[in-house]
XYZ file of C-alpha atoms in Angstrom:
133
model
C -3.169 23.541 -52.808
C -0.077 25.724 -53.041
C -0.785 27.399 -56.363
C 1.232 30.597 -56.952
C 3.071 30.390 -53.639
C 6.490 31.998 -53.933
C 8.638 30.450 -51.226
C 9.748 26.873 -50.823
C 8.896 24.952 -47.668
C 12.134 22.901 -47.723
C 10.338 19.947 -46.124
C 10.371 21.628 -42.720
C 7.872 23.135 -40.318
C 7.553 26.905 -40.289
C 9.472 27.264 -37.017
C 12.285 25.024 -38.284
C 12.409 26.945 -41.576
C 12.590 30.329 -39.814
C 15.378 29.071 -37.537
C 17.273 27.701 -40.542
C 17.028 30.991 -42.447
C 18.062 32.988 -39.364
C 21.073 30.709 -38.936
C 22.091 31.000 -42.595
C 21.847 34.806 -42.563
C 23.764 35.022 -39.269
C 26.536 32.890 -40.755
C 26.513 35.070 -43.877
C 26.935 38.184 -41.727
C 29.806 36.668 -39.729
C 31.665 34.872 -42.534
C 30.648 37.171 -45.432
C 30.312 34.122 -47.738
C 28.600 30.749 -47.271
C 28.127 27.612 -49.340
C 24.726 25.935 -49.230
C 22.145 24.414 -51.541
C 20.695 26.644 -54.248
C 17.168 26.669 -52.808
C 18.368 27.582 -49.319
C 20.674 30.248 -50.749
C 17.835 31.899 -52.641
C 15.613 31.984 -49.560
C 18.438 33.218 -47.310
C 19.242 35.908 -49.879
C 15.736 37.314 -49.527
C 16.003 37.503 -45.731
C 19.510 39.010 -45.861
C 18.332 41.754 -48.229
C 15.436 42.547 -45.897
C 17.777 42.757 -42.908
C 20.055 45.239 -44.696
C 17.030 47.340 -45.634
C 15.900 47.299 -41.994
C 19.458 48.158 -40.915
C 19.539 51.235 -43.139
C 16.938 52.865 -40.883
C 19.463 52.774 -38.002
C 16.830 53.189 -35.282
C 16.288 51.277 -32.077
C 13.051 49.847 -33.467
C 14.928 48.599 -36.546
C 17.578 46.981 -34.358
C 14.890 45.249 -32.291
C 13.161 44.065 -35.447
C 16.439 42.565 -36.690
C 17.070 40.858 -33.327
C 13.557 39.403 -33.409
C 14.234 37.936 -36.862
C 17.883 36.819 -36.499
C 17.801 35.935 -32.757
C 21.435 36.947 -32.031
C 22.317 40.388 -30.656
C 26.029 40.130 -31.463
C 25.333 39.346 -35.126
C 22.803 42.181 -35.391
C 25.406 44.558 -33.969
C 27.874 43.379 -36.617
C 25.203 43.823 -39.304
C 24.484 47.397 -38.242
C 28.143 48.348 -37.654
C 29.935 46.641 -40.571
C 27.605 45.422 -43.317
C 25.027 48.223 -43.541
C 27.548 51.117 -43.846
C 29.204 49.351 -46.797
C 25.819 48.896 -48.518
C 24.540 52.384 -47.743
C 24.834 53.758 -51.295
C 23.171 50.762 -53.013
C 19.456 50.804 -53.775
C 19.175 47.017 -53.507
C 20.853 43.825 -54.609
C 23.164 43.491 -51.615
C 23.802 39.764 -52.083
C 24.644 37.464 -54.972
C 24.092 33.747 -55.518
C 26.672 31.914 -57.623
C 25.951 28.362 -58.767
C 28.717 25.862 -57.962
C 27.398 22.698 -59.583
C 26.117 19.488 -58.076
C 27.188 18.014 -54.753
C 28.807 14.615 -55.087
C 26.884 12.759 -52.403
C 23.277 13.497 -53.365
C 23.542 15.638 -56.538
C 22.006 18.677 -54.845
C 22.609 21.915 -56.711
C 25.101 23.912 -54.620
C 25.529 27.681 -54.515
C 27.769 30.329 -52.995
C 25.931 33.158 -51.225
C 27.958 36.327 -50.631
C 27.681 40.077 -50.140
C 28.236 42.241 -53.214
C 30.122 45.186 -51.689
C 31.625 43.496 -48.626
C 35.025 41.817 -48.734
C 35.046 38.207 -47.465
C 36.927 37.170 -44.343
C 40.439 35.961 -45.224
C 40.812 32.627 -43.450
C 44.393 32.034 -44.622
C 45.845 34.800 -42.467
C 46.734 33.507 -39.040
C 47.116 35.680 -35.994
C 50.624 35.724 -34.574
C 51.357 36.203 -30.925
C 53.709 39.200 -30.539
C 54.437 38.432 -26.874
C 56.093 35.108 -27.724
C 59.323 36.725 -28.984
């Protein structure tokens, strides 16, 4: 029986669940804001908060611990170089989950997961090629 168990299993094996959470947090680090189901957002929020706390140590062991959890060196470098310095003066609560309502196809509760102190990536700005003129 699963009495008093805190986390949701999401209908996946433990390896699949860990890979899913690592992928969600990596996408959150890269894009600064992601849309997913409410249950996945709440679980990814917990892992993201832990990764920022690990990143605040700024040691080689902390970096290796983050790579072991997130599985992508480039994303861990971005976490340590961009996200953690912006969250340095906060004691916790680095992410927020905003409810968006139900998805049309299957009525799943959707949510927006984003960083509190970090500005999102502006996707409307396009890069112009200066050499073309």
